[in-house]
CSV table of C-alpha atoms in Angstrom, one decimal:
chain,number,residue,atom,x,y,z
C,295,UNK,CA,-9.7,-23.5,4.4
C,296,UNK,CA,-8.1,-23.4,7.4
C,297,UNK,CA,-9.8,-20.9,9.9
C,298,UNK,CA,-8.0,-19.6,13.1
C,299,UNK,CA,-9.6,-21.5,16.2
C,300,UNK,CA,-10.4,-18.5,18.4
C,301,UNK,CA,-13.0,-17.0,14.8
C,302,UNK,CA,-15.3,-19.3,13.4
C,303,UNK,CA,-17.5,-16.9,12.2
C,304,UNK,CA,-16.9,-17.7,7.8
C,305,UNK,CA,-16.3,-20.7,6.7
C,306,UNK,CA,-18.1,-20.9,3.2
C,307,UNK,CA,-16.2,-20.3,0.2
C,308,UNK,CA,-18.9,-17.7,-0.9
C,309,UNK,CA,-18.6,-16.0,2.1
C,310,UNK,CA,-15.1,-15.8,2.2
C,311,UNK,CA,-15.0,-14.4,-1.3
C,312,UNK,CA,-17.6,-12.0,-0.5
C,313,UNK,CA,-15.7,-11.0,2.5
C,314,UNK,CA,-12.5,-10.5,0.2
C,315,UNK,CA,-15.0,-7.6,-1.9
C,316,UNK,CA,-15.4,-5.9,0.9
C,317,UNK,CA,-12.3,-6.2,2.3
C,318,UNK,CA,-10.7,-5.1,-1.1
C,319,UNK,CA,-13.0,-2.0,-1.3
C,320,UNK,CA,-11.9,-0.2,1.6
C,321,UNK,CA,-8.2,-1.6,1.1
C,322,UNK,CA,-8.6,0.3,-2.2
C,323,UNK,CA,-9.3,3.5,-0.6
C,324,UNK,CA,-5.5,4.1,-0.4
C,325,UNK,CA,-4.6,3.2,-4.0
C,326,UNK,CA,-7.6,5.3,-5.3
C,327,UNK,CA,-6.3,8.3,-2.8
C,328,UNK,CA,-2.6,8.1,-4.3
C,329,UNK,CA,-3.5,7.2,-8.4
C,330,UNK,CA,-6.4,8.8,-9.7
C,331,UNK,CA,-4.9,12.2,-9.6
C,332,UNK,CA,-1.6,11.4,-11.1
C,333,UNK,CA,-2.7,12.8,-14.6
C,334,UNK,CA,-4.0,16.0,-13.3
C,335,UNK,CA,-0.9,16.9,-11.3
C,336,UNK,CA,-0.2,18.9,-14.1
C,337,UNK,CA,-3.1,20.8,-13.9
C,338,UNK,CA,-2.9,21.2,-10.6
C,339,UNK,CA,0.4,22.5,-10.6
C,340,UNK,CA,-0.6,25.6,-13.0
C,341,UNK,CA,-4.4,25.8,-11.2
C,342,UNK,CA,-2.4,26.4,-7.9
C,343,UNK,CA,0.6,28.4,-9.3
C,344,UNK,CA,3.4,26.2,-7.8
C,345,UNK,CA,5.8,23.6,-9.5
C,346,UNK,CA,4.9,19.9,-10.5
C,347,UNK,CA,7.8,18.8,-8.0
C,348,UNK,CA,5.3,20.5,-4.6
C,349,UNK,CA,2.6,18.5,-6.3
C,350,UNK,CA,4.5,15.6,-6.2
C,351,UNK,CA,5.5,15.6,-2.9
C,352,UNK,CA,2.1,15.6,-1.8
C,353,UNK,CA,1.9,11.6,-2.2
C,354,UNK,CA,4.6,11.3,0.4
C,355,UNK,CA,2.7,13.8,2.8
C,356,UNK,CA,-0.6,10.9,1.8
C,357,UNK,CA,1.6,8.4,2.5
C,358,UNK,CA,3.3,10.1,6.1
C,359,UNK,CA,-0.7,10.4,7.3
C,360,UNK,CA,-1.2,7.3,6.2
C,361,UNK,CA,1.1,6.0,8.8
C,362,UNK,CA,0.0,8.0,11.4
C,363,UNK,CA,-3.4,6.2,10.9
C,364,UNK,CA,-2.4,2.8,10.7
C,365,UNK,CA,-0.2,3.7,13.8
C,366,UNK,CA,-3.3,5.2,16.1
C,367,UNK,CA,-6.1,2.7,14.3
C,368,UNK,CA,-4.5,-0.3,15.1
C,369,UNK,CA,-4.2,-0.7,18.5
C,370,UNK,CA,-7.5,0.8,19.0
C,371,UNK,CA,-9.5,-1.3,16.8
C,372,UNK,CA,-7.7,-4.3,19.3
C,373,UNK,CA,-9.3,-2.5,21.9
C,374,UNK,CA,-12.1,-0.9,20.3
C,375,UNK,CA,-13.3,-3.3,18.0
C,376,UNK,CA,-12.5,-3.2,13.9
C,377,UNK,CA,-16.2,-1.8,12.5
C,378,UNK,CA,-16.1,1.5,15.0
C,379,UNK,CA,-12.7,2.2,13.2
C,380,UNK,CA,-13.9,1.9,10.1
C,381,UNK,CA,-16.7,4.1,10.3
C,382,UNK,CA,-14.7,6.7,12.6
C,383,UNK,CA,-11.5,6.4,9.9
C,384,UNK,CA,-13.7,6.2,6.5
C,385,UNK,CA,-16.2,10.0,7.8
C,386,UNK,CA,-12.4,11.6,8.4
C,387,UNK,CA,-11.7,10.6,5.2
C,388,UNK,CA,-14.4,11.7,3.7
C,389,UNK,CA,-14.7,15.2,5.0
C,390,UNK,CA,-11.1,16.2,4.0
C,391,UNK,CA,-11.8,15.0,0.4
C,392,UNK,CA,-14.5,17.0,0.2
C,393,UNK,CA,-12.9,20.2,1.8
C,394,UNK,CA,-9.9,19.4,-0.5
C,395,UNK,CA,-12.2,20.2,-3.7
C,396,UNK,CA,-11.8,23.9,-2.4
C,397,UNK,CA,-7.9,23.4,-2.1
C,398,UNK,CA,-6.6,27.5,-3.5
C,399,UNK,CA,-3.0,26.6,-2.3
C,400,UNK,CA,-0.3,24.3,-2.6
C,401,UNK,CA,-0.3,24.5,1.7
C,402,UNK,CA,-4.0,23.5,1.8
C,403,UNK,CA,-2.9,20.7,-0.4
C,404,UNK,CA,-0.8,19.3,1.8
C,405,UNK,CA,-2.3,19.6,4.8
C,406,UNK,CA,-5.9,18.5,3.7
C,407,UNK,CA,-3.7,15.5,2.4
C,408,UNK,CA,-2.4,14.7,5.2
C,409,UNK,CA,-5.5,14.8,7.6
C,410,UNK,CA,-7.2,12.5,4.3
C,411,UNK,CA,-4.5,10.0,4.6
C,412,UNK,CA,-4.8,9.9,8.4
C,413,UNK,CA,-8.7,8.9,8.2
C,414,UNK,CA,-7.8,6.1,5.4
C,415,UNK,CA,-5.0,4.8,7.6
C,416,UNK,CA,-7.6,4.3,10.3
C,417,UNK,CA,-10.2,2.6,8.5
C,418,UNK,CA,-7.5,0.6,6.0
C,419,UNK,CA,-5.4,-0.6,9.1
C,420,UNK,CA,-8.6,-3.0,9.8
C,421,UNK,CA,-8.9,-4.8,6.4
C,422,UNK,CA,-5.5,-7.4,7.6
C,423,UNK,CA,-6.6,-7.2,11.2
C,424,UNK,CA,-9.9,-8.9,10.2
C,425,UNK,CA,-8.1,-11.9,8.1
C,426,UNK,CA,-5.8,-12.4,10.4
C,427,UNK,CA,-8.6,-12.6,13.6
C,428,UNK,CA,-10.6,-15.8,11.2
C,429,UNK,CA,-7.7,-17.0,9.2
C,430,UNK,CA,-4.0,-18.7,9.9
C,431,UNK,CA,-0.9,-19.7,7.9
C,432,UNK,CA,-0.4,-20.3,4.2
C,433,UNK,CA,-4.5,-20.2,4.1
C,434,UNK,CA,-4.4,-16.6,5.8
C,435,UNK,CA,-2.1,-16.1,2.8
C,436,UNK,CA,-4.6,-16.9,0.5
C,437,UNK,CA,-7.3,-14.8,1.5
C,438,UNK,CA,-5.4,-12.1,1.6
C,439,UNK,CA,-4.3,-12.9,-2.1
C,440,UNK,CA,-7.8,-12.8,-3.1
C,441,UNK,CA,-8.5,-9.6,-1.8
C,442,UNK,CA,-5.4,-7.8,-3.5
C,443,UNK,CA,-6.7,-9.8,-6.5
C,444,UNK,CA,-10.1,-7.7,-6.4
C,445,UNK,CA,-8.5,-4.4,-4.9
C,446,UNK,CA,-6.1,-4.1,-7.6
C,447,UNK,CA,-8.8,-3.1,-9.9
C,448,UNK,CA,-8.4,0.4,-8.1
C,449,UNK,CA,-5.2,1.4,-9.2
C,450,UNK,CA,-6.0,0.0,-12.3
C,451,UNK,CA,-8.9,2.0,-13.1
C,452,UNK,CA,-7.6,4.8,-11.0
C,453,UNK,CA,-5.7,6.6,-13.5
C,454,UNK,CA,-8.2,6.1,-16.3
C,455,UNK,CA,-11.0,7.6,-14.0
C,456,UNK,CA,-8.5,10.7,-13.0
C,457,UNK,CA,-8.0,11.3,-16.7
C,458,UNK,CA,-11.6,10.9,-17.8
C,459,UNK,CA,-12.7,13.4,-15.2
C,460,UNK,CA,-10.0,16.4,-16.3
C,461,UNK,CA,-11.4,15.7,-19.8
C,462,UNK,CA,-14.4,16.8,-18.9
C,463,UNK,CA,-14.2,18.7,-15.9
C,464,UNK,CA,-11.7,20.5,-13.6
C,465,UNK,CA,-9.0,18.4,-10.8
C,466,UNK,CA,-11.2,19.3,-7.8
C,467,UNK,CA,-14.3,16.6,-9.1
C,468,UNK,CA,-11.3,13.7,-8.6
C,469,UNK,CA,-11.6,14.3,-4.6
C,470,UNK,CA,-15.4,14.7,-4.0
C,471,UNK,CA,-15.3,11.0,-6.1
C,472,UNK,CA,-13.4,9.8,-3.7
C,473,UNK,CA,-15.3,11.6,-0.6
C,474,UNK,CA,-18.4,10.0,-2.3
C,475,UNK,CA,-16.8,6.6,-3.1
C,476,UNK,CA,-15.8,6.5,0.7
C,477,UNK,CA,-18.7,6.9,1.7
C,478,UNK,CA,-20.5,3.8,0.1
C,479,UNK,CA,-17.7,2.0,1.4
C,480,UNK,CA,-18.6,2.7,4.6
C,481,UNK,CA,-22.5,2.6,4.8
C,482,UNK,CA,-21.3,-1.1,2.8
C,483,UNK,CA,-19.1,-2.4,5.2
C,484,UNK,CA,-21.4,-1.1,8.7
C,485,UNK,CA,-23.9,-3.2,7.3
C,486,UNK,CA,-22.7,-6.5,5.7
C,487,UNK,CA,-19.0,-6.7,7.8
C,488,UNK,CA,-19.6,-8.7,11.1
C,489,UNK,CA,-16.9,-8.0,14.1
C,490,UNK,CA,-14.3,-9.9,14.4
C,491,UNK,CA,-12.4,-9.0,17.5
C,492,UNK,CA,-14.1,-11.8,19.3
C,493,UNK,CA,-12.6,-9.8,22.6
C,494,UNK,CA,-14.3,-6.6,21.7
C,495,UNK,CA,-17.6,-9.0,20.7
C,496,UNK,CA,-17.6,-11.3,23.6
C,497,UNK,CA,-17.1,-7.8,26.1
C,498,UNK,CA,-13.9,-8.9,27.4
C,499,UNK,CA,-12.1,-5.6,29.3
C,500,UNK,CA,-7.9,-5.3,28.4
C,501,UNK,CA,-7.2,-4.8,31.9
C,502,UNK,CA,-8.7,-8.1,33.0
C,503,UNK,CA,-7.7,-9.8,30.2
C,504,UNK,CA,-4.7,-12.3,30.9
C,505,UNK,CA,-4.1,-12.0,27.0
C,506,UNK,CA,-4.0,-8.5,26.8
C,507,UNK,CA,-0.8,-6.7,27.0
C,508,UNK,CA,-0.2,-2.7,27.4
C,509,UNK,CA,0.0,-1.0,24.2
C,510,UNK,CA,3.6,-0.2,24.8
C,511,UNK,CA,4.7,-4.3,25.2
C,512,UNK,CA,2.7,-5.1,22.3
C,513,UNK,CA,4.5,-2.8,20.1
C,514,UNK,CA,7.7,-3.6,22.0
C,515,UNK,CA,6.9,-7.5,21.3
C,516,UNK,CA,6.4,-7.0,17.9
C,517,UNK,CA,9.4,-4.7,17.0
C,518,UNK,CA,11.6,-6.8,18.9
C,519,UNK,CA,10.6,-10.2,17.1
C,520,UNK,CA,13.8,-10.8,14.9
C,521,UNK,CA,11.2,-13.3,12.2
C,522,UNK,CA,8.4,-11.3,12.1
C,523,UNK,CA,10.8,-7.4,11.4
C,524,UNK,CA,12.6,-9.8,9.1
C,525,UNK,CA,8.8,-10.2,6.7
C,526,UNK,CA,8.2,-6.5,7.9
C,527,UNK,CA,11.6,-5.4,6.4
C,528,UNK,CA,10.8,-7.1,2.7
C,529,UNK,CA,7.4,-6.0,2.8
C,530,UNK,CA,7.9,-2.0,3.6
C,531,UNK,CA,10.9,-1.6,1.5
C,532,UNK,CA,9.3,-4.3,-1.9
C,533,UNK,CA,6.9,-1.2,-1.9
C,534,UNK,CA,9.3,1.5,-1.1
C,535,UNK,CA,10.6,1.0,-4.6
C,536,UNK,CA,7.1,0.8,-6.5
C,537,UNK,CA,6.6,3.9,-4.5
C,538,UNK,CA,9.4,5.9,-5.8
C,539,UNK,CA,8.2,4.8,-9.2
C,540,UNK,CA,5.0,6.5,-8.6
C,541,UNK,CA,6.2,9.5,-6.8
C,542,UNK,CA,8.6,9.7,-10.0
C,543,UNK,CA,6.2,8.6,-12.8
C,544,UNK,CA,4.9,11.9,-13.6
C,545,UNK,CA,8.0,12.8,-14.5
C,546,UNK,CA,9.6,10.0,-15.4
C,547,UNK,CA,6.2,9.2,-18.1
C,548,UNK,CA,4.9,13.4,-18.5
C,549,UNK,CA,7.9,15.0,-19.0
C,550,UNK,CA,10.9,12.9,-19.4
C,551,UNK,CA,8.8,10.9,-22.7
C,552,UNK,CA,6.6,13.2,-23.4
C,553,UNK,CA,3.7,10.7,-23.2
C,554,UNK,CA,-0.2,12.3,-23.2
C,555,UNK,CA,-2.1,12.2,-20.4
C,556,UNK,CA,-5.0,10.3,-22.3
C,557,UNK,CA,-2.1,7.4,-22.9
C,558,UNK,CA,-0.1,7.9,-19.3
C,559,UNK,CA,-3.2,5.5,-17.4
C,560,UNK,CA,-3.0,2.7,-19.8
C,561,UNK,CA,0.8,3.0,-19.5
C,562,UNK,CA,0.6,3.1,-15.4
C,563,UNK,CA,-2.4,0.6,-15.7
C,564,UNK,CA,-0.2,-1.9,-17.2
C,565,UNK,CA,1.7,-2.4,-13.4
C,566,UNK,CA,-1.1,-3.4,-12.2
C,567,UNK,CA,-2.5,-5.8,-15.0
C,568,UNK,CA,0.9,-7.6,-14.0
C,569,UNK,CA,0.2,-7.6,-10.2
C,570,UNK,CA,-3.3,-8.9,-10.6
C,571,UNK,CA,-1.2,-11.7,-12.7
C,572,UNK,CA,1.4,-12.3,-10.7
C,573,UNK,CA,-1.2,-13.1,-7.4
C,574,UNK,CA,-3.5,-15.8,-9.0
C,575,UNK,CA,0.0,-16.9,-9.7
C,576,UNK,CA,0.5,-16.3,-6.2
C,577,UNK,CA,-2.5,-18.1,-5.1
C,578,UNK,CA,-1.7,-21.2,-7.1
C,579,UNK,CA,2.1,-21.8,-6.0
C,580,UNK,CA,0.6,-21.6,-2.5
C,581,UNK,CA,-0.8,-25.4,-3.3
C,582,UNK,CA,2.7,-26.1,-3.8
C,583,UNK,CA,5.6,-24.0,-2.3
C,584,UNK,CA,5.8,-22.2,1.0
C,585,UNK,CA,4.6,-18.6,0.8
C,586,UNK,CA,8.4,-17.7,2.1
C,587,UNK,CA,9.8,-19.4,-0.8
C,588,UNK,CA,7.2,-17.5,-3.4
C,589,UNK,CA,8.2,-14.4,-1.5
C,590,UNK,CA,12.0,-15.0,-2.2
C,591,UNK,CA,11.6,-15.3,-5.8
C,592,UNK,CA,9.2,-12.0,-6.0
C,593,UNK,CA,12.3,-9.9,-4.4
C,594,UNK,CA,15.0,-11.6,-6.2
C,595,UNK,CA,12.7,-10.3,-9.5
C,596,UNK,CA,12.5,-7.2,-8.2
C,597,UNK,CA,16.4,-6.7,-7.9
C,598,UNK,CA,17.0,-8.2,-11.7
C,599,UNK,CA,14.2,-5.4,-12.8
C,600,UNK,CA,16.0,-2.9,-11.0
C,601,UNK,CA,19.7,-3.5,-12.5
C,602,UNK,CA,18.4,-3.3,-15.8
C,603,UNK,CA,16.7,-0.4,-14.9
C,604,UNK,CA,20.0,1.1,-13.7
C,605,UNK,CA,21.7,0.1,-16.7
C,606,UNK,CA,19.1,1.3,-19.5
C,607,UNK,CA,19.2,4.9,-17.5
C,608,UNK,CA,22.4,5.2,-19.1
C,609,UNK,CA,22.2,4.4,-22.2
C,610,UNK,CA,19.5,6.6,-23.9
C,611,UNK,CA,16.7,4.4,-22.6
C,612,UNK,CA,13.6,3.3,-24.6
C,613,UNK,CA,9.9,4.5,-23.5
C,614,UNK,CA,8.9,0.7,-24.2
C,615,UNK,CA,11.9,-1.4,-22.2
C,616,UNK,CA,11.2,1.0,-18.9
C,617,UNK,CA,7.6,0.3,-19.3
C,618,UNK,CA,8.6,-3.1,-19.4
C,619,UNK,CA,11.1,-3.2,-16.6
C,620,UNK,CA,8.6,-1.0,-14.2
C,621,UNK,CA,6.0,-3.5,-14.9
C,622,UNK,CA,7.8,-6.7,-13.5
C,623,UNK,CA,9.2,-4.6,-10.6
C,624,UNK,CA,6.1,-3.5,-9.6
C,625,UNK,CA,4.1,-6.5,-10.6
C,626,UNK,CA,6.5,-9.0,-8.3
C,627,UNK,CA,4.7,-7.0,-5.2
C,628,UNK,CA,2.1,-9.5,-6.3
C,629,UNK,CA,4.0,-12.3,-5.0
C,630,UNK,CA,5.6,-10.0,-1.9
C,631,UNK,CA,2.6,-8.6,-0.1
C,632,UNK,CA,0.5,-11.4,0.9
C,633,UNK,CA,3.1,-13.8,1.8
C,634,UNK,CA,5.1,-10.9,3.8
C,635,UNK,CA,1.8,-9.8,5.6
C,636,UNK,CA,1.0,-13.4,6.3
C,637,UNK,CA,4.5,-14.6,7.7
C,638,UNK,CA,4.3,-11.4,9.8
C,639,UNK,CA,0.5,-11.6,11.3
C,640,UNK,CA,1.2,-15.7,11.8
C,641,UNK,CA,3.0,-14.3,15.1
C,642,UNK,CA,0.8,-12.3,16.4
C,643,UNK,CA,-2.9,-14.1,16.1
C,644,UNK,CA,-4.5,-11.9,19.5
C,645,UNK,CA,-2.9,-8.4,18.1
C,646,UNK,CA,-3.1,-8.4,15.0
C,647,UNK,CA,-4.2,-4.9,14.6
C,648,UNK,CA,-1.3,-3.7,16.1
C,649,UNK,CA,0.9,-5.8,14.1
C,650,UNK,CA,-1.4,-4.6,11.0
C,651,UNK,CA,-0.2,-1.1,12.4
C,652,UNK,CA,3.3,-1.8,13.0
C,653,UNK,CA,3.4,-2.9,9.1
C,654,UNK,CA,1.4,-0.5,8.0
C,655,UNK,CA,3.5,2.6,9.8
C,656,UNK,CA,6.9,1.3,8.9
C,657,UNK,CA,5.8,0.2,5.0
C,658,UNK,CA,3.8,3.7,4.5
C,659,UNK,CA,7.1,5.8,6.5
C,660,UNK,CA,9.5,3.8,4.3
C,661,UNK,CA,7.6,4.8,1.1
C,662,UNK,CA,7.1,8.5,2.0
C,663,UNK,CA,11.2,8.9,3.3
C,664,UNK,CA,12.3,7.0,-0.3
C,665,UNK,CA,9.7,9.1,-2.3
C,666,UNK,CA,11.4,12.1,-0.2
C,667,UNK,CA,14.9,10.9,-1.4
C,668,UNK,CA,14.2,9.9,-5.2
C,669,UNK,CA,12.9,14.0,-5.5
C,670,UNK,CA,15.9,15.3,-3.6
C,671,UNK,CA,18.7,13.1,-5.5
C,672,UNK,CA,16.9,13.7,-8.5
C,673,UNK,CA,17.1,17.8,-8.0
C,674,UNK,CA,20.8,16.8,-6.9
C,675,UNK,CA,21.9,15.0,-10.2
C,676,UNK,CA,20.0,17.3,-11.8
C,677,UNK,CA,22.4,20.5,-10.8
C,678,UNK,CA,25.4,18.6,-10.9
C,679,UNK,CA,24.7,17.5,-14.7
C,680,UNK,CA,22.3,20.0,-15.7
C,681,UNK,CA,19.8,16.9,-17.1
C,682,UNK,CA,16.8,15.7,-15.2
C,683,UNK,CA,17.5,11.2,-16.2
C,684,UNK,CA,16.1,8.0,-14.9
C,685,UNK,CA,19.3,7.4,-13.0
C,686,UNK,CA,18.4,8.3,-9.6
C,687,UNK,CA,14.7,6.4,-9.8
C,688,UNK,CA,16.5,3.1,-10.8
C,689,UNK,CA,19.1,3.6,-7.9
C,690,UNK,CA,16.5,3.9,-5.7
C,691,UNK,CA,14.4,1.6,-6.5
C,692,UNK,CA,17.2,-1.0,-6.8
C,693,UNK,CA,18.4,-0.3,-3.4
C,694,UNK,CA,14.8,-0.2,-1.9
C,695,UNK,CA,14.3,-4.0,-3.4
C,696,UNK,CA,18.1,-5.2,-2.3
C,697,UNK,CA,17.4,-4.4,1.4
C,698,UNK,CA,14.2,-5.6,1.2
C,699,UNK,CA,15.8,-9.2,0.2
C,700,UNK,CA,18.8,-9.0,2.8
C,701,UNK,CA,16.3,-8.3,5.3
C,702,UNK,CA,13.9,-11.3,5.1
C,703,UNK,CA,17.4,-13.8,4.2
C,704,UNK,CA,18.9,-12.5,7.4
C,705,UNK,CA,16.0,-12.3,10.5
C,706,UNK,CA,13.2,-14.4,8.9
C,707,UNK,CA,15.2,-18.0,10.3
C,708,UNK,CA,13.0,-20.6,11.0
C,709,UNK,CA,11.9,-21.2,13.8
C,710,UNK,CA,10.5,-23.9,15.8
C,711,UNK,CA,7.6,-22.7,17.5
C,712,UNK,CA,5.6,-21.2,14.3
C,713,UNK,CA,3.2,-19.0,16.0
C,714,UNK,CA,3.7,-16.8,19.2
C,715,UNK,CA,1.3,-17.6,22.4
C,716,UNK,CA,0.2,-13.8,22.8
């Protein structure tokens, strides 16, 4: 395993993996946030008077606050350190759950929503800063595999454990589990996570640090660096599309088939089952291909997915084919998001949480704006046909995955000099 000079602080393999749990617990905290109540949106809708389509659009206000968090937590855990992030992000979080189990309006929804997602995006910004300060290259890629491998459990289980909750008691229990579950993260992670930011540890000061650039720079450097926007591009826009799937699968699964909401988190689960596939996949090509290469064929599968998609929209489409489709789409992320975060962070080894941020802002932003889109062309086609269809979540998603591809193809070049000297 190959460990990044500067962090020699875990080098067995039982410590990595057990780092990888932890890591994948509070990683989860975002998938958890966005998934479990999917089956109760219905519910929710008629509990808080107000259409399913408000309801809906309170994933992209999640997803919005998520980037504000990323965007504010990762430069400060540089500076800060990574563990008083955590905790900081992870009590936020946990207080708006618990105030959102008194939500009485669709506004309150929203808002407590977005000041949630904020606190997760603080803590969550952490969990790639801290593989990136002990780990390097295709081995950084591997770690962060493993912990996707564990985290994906979450959205997994998330929808079962939304539905089994409405079964037996009302919406509102969903968010004081997840005030509670953040919680245990937490008080988990402030006692077995070590700190990583060996400047923070070693009490080196930013201003008298040679290595240390302003805030402003350091985003400037990063969003300026033609590679690294080049792995930020496929990774943000690879999950724009699965995230106009899930802003559109209550629909798309509720309404437009009519499935149950006992069946709809075995239907959703089944994305995942594919991800968690499609990284130990992702783990093992690593042994044998470059993790660009792996992360080429996972968008080019994507864009397949999606033309079928477009194309069984339109011709009476079968509950069992879209299933199908939506599963590979959203399962290729498994060969996307570790080897995009990983050819990104490679540049940046000494700010890495604000290239975690930077990541993190423009994948969550991207998500929220497409989510956006997919609900206004869908209302669109909708009053110019007078049928709400599958067209306008294919197109999107389609488009989402084809820039995504033409991105990394056109800035990610190789280069000579592999890592930056920041």
């Amino acid at each position: 395993m190959s460990i990044s000079s500067d962090s020699p602080l875990i080098t067995s393999p039982l410590a990595i993996k057990s780092l990888a749990v932890l890591l994948a617990m509070l990683v989860a905290v975002a998938p958890l946030s966005i998934d479990m109540y999917l089956p109760a949106m219905q519910f929710m809708a008629e509990d808080l008077s107000t259409p399913i389509h408000y309801i809906e659009i309170s994933i992209s206000t999640f997803l919005f606050g998520f980037a504000i968090g990323q965007l504010v937590g990762g430069p400060l855990s540089d500076k800060l350190g990574r563990k008083p992030l955590i905790a900081v992000g992870l009590t936020l979080f946990s207080i708006a759950s618990l105030l959102l189990t008194q939500t009485e309006s669709i506004n309150q929804l929203l808002i407590l929503r977005a000041v949630q997602a904020l606190g997760g995006g603080i803590a969550v910004v952490n969990s790639s800063a801290i593989i990136r300060d002990l780990f390097e290259g295709d081995e950084m890629a591997k770690v962060l595999s493993m912990v996707a491998i564990v985290m994906m459990s979450a959205p997994l289980i998330a929808p079962m454990l939304g539905s089994l909750i409405i079964n037996f008691f009302n919406w509102n229990i969903i968010f004081l589990f997840l005030s509670i579950y953040s919680i245990i993260v937490m008080a988990l992670l402030l006692w077995r996570l070590p700190e990583t930011n060996l400047l923070k540890k070693n009490g080196l000061n930013n201003k008298n640090s040679e290595n240390k650039q302003s805030l402003w720079q350091s985003y400037k450097h990063i969003l300026t660096h033609r590679q690294a926007m080049g792995y930020v591009l496929a990774l943000s826009f690879s999950f724009s599309g699965m995230f106009v799937f899930i802003t559109a699968s209550a629909f798309a699964y509720l309404e437009y088939f009519g499935v149950s909401t006992k069946l709809f988190p075995f239907i959703f689960g089944a994305n995942v089952v594919i991800m968690m596939l499609m990284n130990r996949i992702n783990v093992w090509a690593l042994n044998h291909y470059h993790s660009k290469t792996i992360l080429t064929v996972g968008l080019s599968i994507q864009i397949v997915c999606g033309l079928l998609l477009i194309v069984a929209s339109y011709l009476n489409p079968n509950l069992y084919l879209i299933v199908f489709l939506v599963m590979l789409f959203v399962g290729s992320i498994g060969l996307v998001a570790a080897n995009a975060t990983a050819g990104t962070l490679n540049f940046f080894p000494k700010i890495s949480g604000t290239a975690t941020a930077v990541m993190g802002v423009t994948q969550f932003t991207m998500g929220a704006l497409a989510g956006i889109l997919w609900s206004y062309l869908h209302e669109l086609y909708f009053m110019a046909t007078q049928q709400h269809t599958l067209s306008p979540m294919a197109w999107m998603m389609t488009a989402c995955a084809i820039i995504g591809f033409l991105g990394l193809v056109t800035l990610s070049k190789p280069s000579k000099h592999p890592y930056s000297d920041i």
